[in-house]
Short mmCIF file of N, CA, C and O in Angstrom, two decimals:
data_model
loop_
_atom_site.label_atom_id
_atom_site.label_comp_id
_atom_site.label_asym_id
_atom_site.label_seq_id
_atom_site.Cartn_x
_atom_site.Cartn_y
_atom_site.Cartn_z
N UNK A 288 155.75 126.58 95.94
CA UNK A 288 156.88 127.40 95.53
C UNK A 288 157.02 127.30 94.02
O UNK A 288 156.92 126.23 93.46
N UNK A 289 157.28 128.42 93.43
CA UNK A 289 157.49 128.43 91.99
C UNK A 289 158.97 128.64 91.70
O UNK A 289 159.73 129.05 92.58
N UNK A 290 159.35 128.38 90.47
CA UNK A 290 160.75 128.55 90.07
C UNK A 290 161.17 130.01 90.26
O UNK A 290 162.22 130.30 90.79
N UNK A 291 160.33 130.93 89.84
CA UNK A 291 160.65 132.35 89.96
C UNK A 291 160.80 132.80 91.40
O UNK A 291 161.66 133.60 91.72
N UNK A 292 159.96 132.27 92.30
CA UNK A 292 160.04 132.70 93.70
C UNK A 292 161.33 132.24 94.35
O UNK A 292 161.88 132.93 95.20
N UNK A 293 161.85 131.09 93.96
CA UNK A 293 163.12 130.62 94.50
C UNK A 293 164.25 131.53 94.06
O UNK A 293 165.14 131.87 94.82
N UNK A 294 164.20 131.96 92.80
CA UNK A 294 165.21 132.87 92.29
C UNK A 294 165.13 134.23 92.98
O UNK A 294 166.14 134.81 93.35
N UNK A 295 163.92 134.76 93.17
CA UNK A 295 163.76 136.06 93.79
C UNK A 295 164.22 136.04 95.25
O UNK A 295 164.76 137.01 95.75
N UNK A 296 164.01 134.92 95.91
CA UNK A 296 164.35 134.82 97.32
C UNK A 296 165.86 134.95 97.55
O UNK A 296 166.30 135.52 98.52
N UNK A 297 166.65 134.42 96.63
CA UNK A 297 168.10 134.51 96.81
C UNK A 297 168.68 135.72 96.12
O UNK A 297 169.81 136.09 96.35
N UNK A 298 167.90 136.37 95.25
CA UNK A 298 168.38 137.55 94.55
C UNK A 298 169.23 137.16 93.36
O UNK A 298 169.47 135.99 93.08
N UNK A 299 169.71 138.17 92.66
CA UNK A 299 170.51 137.92 91.47
C UNK A 299 171.95 137.56 91.81
O UNK A 299 172.63 136.92 91.04
N UNK A 300 172.42 138.00 92.96
CA UNK A 300 173.80 137.72 93.35
C UNK A 300 173.83 136.39 94.10
O UNK A 300 173.09 136.17 95.04
N UNK A 301 174.70 135.51 93.67
CA UNK A 301 174.84 134.23 94.37
C UNK A 301 175.54 134.45 95.69
O UNK A 301 176.56 135.11 95.76
N UNK A 302 174.98 133.88 96.72
CA UNK A 302 175.52 134.08 98.05
C UNK A 302 176.48 132.95 98.38
O UNK A 302 176.27 131.81 98.01
N UNK A 303 177.52 133.29 99.11
CA UNK A 303 178.46 132.25 99.52
C UNK A 303 178.67 132.37 101.02
O UNK A 303 179.69 132.86 101.48
N UNK A 304 177.68 131.94 101.76
CA UNK A 304 177.77 131.98 103.21
C UNK A 304 178.22 130.63 103.75
O UNK A 304 178.20 129.62 103.06
N UNK A 305 178.65 130.65 104.97
CA UNK A 305 179.03 129.39 105.60
C UNK A 305 177.88 128.94 106.46
O UNK A 305 177.36 129.71 107.27
N UNK A 306 177.47 127.73 106.29
CA UNK A 306 176.36 127.19 107.07
C UNK A 306 176.87 126.18 108.07
O UNK A 306 177.97 125.66 107.96
N UNK A 307 176.06 125.93 109.04
CA UNK A 307 176.42 124.93 110.04
C UNK A 307 176.25 123.54 109.44
O UNK A 307 175.34 123.28 108.66
N UNK A 308 177.12 122.66 109.80
CA UNK A 308 177.03 121.28 109.35
C UNK A 308 176.05 120.55 110.26
O UNK A 308 176.21 120.57 111.48
N UNK A 309 175.01 119.95 109.67
CA UNK A 309 174.03 119.27 110.51
C UNK A 309 174.62 118.02 111.16
O UNK A 309 175.55 117.41 110.63
N UNK A 310 174.07 117.67 112.29
CA UNK A 310 174.52 116.47 112.99
C UNK A 310 174.03 115.22 112.28
O UNK A 310 173.18 115.28 111.39
N UNK A 311 174.57 114.07 112.63
CA UNK A 311 174.15 112.83 111.99
C UNK A 311 172.69 112.51 112.29
O UNK A 311 172.18 112.85 113.37
N UNK A 312 172.05 111.89 111.33
CA UNK A 312 170.65 111.52 111.50
C UNK A 312 170.56 110.06 111.90
O UNK A 312 171.38 109.25 111.50
N UNK A 313 169.56 109.75 112.68
CA UNK A 313 169.33 108.36 113.07
C UNK A 313 168.41 107.71 112.05
O UNK A 313 167.84 108.38 111.19
N UNK A 314 168.25 106.41 112.14
CA UNK A 314 167.37 105.69 111.22
C UNK A 314 165.94 106.19 111.34
O UNK A 314 165.21 106.27 110.35
N UNK A 315 165.53 106.58 112.53
CA UNK A 315 164.16 107.08 112.73
C UNK A 315 163.96 108.42 112.03
O UNK A 315 162.87 108.76 111.60
N UNK A 316 165.03 109.21 111.89
CA UNK A 316 164.94 110.51 111.24
C UNK A 316 165.10 110.44 109.73
O UNK A 316 164.91 111.44 109.05
N UNK A 317 165.45 109.30 109.21
CA UNK A 317 165.79 109.18 107.80
C UNK A 317 164.68 109.64 106.87
O UNK A 317 164.94 110.17 105.80
N UNK A 318 163.44 109.47 107.28
CA UNK A 318 162.33 109.83 106.40
C UNK A 318 161.60 111.09 106.87
O UNK A 318 160.56 111.41 106.34
N UNK A 319 162.16 111.78 107.83
CA UNK A 319 161.54 113.01 108.31
C UNK A 319 162.27 114.20 107.73
O UNK A 319 163.45 114.41 107.98
N UNK A 320 161.57 114.98 106.96
CA UNK A 320 162.14 116.19 106.38
C UNK A 320 161.21 117.34 106.74
O UNK A 320 160.03 117.33 106.40
N UNK A 321 161.74 118.32 107.44
CA UNK A 321 160.91 119.44 107.88
C UNK A 321 160.70 120.43 106.73
O UNK A 321 161.43 120.42 105.74
N UNK A 322 159.70 121.28 106.91
CA UNK A 322 159.44 122.32 105.91
C UNK A 322 160.65 123.25 105.78
O UNK A 322 160.97 123.71 104.70
N UNK A 323 161.32 123.50 106.90
CA UNK A 323 162.51 124.35 106.88
C UNK A 323 163.63 123.70 106.05
O UNK A 323 164.32 124.38 105.30
N UNK A 324 163.81 122.39 106.19
CA UNK A 324 164.82 121.69 105.41
C UNK A 324 164.51 121.73 103.92
O UNK A 324 165.40 121.92 103.10
N UNK A 325 163.24 121.57 103.58
CA UNK A 325 162.83 121.65 102.17
C UNK A 325 163.10 123.05 101.64
O UNK A 325 163.64 123.23 100.55
N UNK A 326 162.76 124.06 102.42
CA UNK A 326 162.99 125.44 102.02
C UNK A 326 164.47 125.71 101.77
O UNK A 326 164.86 126.28 100.75
N UNK A 327 165.32 125.28 102.72
CA UNK A 327 166.76 125.50 102.58
C UNK A 327 167.33 124.73 101.39
O UNK A 327 168.19 125.24 100.68
N UNK A 328 166.83 123.52 101.16
CA UNK A 328 167.30 122.73 100.01
C UNK A 328 166.93 123.42 98.71
O UNK A 328 167.74 123.47 97.77
N UNK A 329 165.72 123.97 98.64
CA UNK A 329 165.31 124.69 97.43
C UNK A 329 166.21 125.89 97.18
O UNK A 329 166.58 126.18 96.04
N UNK A 330 166.56 126.61 98.24
CA UNK A 330 167.43 127.77 98.08
C UNK A 330 168.81 127.37 97.58
O UNK A 330 169.38 128.02 96.70
N UNK A 331 169.36 126.29 98.11
CA UNK A 331 170.67 125.82 97.66
C UNK A 331 170.62 125.42 96.19
O UNK A 331 171.50 125.77 95.41
N UNK A 332 169.57 124.71 95.81
CA UNK A 332 169.42 124.31 94.41
C UNK A 332 169.28 125.54 93.53
O UNK A 332 169.89 125.63 92.47
N UNK A 333 168.49 126.53 93.97
CA UNK A 333 168.30 127.76 93.19
C UNK A 333 169.61 128.52 93.03
O UNK A 333 169.90 129.05 91.96
N UNK A 334 170.40 128.57 94.09
CA UNK A 334 171.69 129.26 94.04
C UNK A 334 172.64 128.62 93.03
O UNK A 334 173.47 129.30 92.45
N UNK A 335 172.53 127.33 92.85
CA UNK A 335 173.50 126.61 92.03
C UNK A 335 172.98 126.19 90.67
O UNK A 335 173.70 125.54 89.91
N UNK A 336 171.76 126.56 90.34
CA UNK A 336 171.22 126.20 89.03
C UNK A 336 171.66 127.24 88.00
O UNK A 336 172.01 128.36 88.33
N UNK A 337 171.63 126.82 86.76
CA UNK A 337 172.10 127.69 85.68
C UNK A 337 170.97 128.44 84.98
O UNK A 337 171.23 129.27 84.13
N UNK A 338 169.75 128.14 85.31
CA UNK A 338 168.62 128.82 84.69
C UNK A 338 167.33 128.18 85.13
O UNK A 338 167.32 127.19 85.88
N UNK A 339 166.20 128.72 84.67
CA UNK A 339 164.90 128.21 85.11
C UNK A 339 164.66 126.73 84.78
O UNK A 339 164.15 125.99 85.61
N UNK A 340 165.06 126.31 83.58
CA UNK A 340 164.83 124.91 83.21
C UNK A 340 165.73 123.98 84.04
O UNK A 340 165.30 122.91 84.48
N UNK A 341 166.97 124.39 84.25
CA UNK A 341 167.89 123.62 85.08
C UNK A 341 167.35 123.53 86.51
O UNK A 341 167.37 122.46 87.12
N UNK A 342 166.83 124.64 87.02
CA UNK A 342 166.27 124.66 88.37
C UNK A 342 165.08 123.72 88.48
O UNK A 342 164.99 122.92 89.41
N UNK A 343 164.18 123.80 87.51
CA UNK A 343 162.99 122.93 87.51
C UNK A 343 163.41 121.45 87.48
O UNK A 343 162.89 120.62 88.22
N UNK A 344 164.37 121.11 86.64
CA UNK A 344 164.83 119.73 86.52
C UNK A 344 165.45 119.24 87.82
O UNK A 344 165.13 118.15 88.31
N UNK A 345 166.31 120.05 88.43
CA UNK A 345 166.95 119.65 89.68
C UNK A 345 165.95 119.51 90.82
O UNK A 345 166.01 118.54 91.58
N UNK A 346 165.03 120.47 90.95
CA UNK A 346 164.02 120.38 92.01
C UNK A 346 163.16 119.14 91.84
O UNK A 346 162.83 118.46 92.82
N UNK A 347 162.80 118.83 90.60
CA UNK A 347 161.99 117.64 90.32
C UNK A 347 162.77 116.37 90.64
O UNK A 347 162.25 115.46 91.28
N UNK A 348 164.03 116.30 90.22
CA UNK A 348 164.85 115.11 90.46
C UNK A 348 165.04 114.86 91.95
O UNK A 348 165.10 113.71 92.39
N UNK A 349 165.14 115.92 92.72
CA UNK A 349 165.36 115.79 94.16
C UNK A 349 164.07 115.65 94.96
O UNK A 349 164.09 115.50 96.18
N UNK A 350 162.94 115.71 94.27
CA UNK A 350 161.65 115.57 94.95
C UNK A 350 161.27 116.79 95.76
O UNK A 350 160.52 116.70 96.73
N UNK A 351 161.77 117.96 95.36
CA UNK A 351 161.52 119.18 96.11
C UNK A 351 160.35 119.99 95.58
O UNK A 351 160.00 121.02 96.15
N UNK A 352 159.76 119.56 94.47
CA UNK A 352 158.55 120.19 93.96
C UNK A 352 157.54 119.09 93.64
O UNK A 352 157.90 117.95 93.40
N UNK A 353 156.29 119.47 93.66
CA UNK A 353 155.22 118.53 93.38
C UNK A 353 154.57 118.88 92.06
O UNK A 353 154.46 120.06 91.71
N UNK A 354 154.13 117.88 91.35
CA UNK A 354 153.44 118.13 90.08
C UNK A 354 152.05 118.68 90.31
O UNK A 354 151.51 119.38 89.48
N UNK A 355 151.47 118.40 91.48
CA UNK A 355 150.15 118.90 91.84
C UNK A 355 150.33 119.91 92.97
O UNK A 355 150.87 119.59 94.02
N UNK A 356 149.86 121.13 92.76
CA UNK A 356 150.07 122.18 93.76
C UNK A 356 149.36 121.91 95.09
O UNK A 356 149.69 122.51 96.10
N UNK A 357 148.39 120.99 95.10
CA UNK A 357 147.67 120.66 96.34
C UNK A 357 148.43 119.66 97.21
O UNK A 357 148.15 119.53 98.39
N UNK A 358 149.37 118.93 96.61
CA UNK A 358 150.12 117.90 97.33
C UNK A 358 151.45 118.45 97.81
O UNK A 358 152.05 119.30 97.15
N UNK A 359 151.96 117.94 98.94
CA UNK A 359 153.31 118.33 99.35
C UNK A 359 154.34 117.69 98.41
O UNK A 359 154.04 116.72 97.72
N UNK A 360 155.55 118.24 98.37
CA UNK A 360 156.56 117.63 97.51
C UNK A 360 156.88 116.21 97.97
O UNK A 360 156.70 115.89 99.15
N UNK A 361 157.32 115.34 97.07
CA UNK A 361 157.60 113.95 97.43
C UNK A 361 158.52 113.78 98.63
O UNK A 361 158.33 112.87 99.43
N UNK A 362 159.48 114.65 98.79
CA UNK A 362 160.43 114.52 99.89
C UNK A 362 159.75 114.72 101.25
O UNK A 362 160.23 114.25 102.27
N UNK A 363 158.59 115.38 101.28
CA UNK A 363 157.88 115.65 102.54
C UNK A 363 156.79 114.63 102.84
O UNK A 363 156.18 114.69 103.89
N UNK A 364 156.53 113.73 101.95
CA UNK A 364 155.41 112.78 102.16
C UNK A 364 155.79 111.67 103.09
O UNK A 364 156.87 111.26 103.24
#
């Protein structure tokens, strides 16, 4: 995923939808993050970032992007 693709996916208008609150996670689930969860997290970060550099910084800090395009993001490892 690139910075631009996250922005294009949500469009120029910030969306304010209501999402379902996820149930509590068990200790066994603590390190399991699905591709769908990563995708949704990227969208939330993109919706709330102030620009491309802010988006890149936030995605990197949260482990949602990888420095090497061949590797999965740190949060998925």
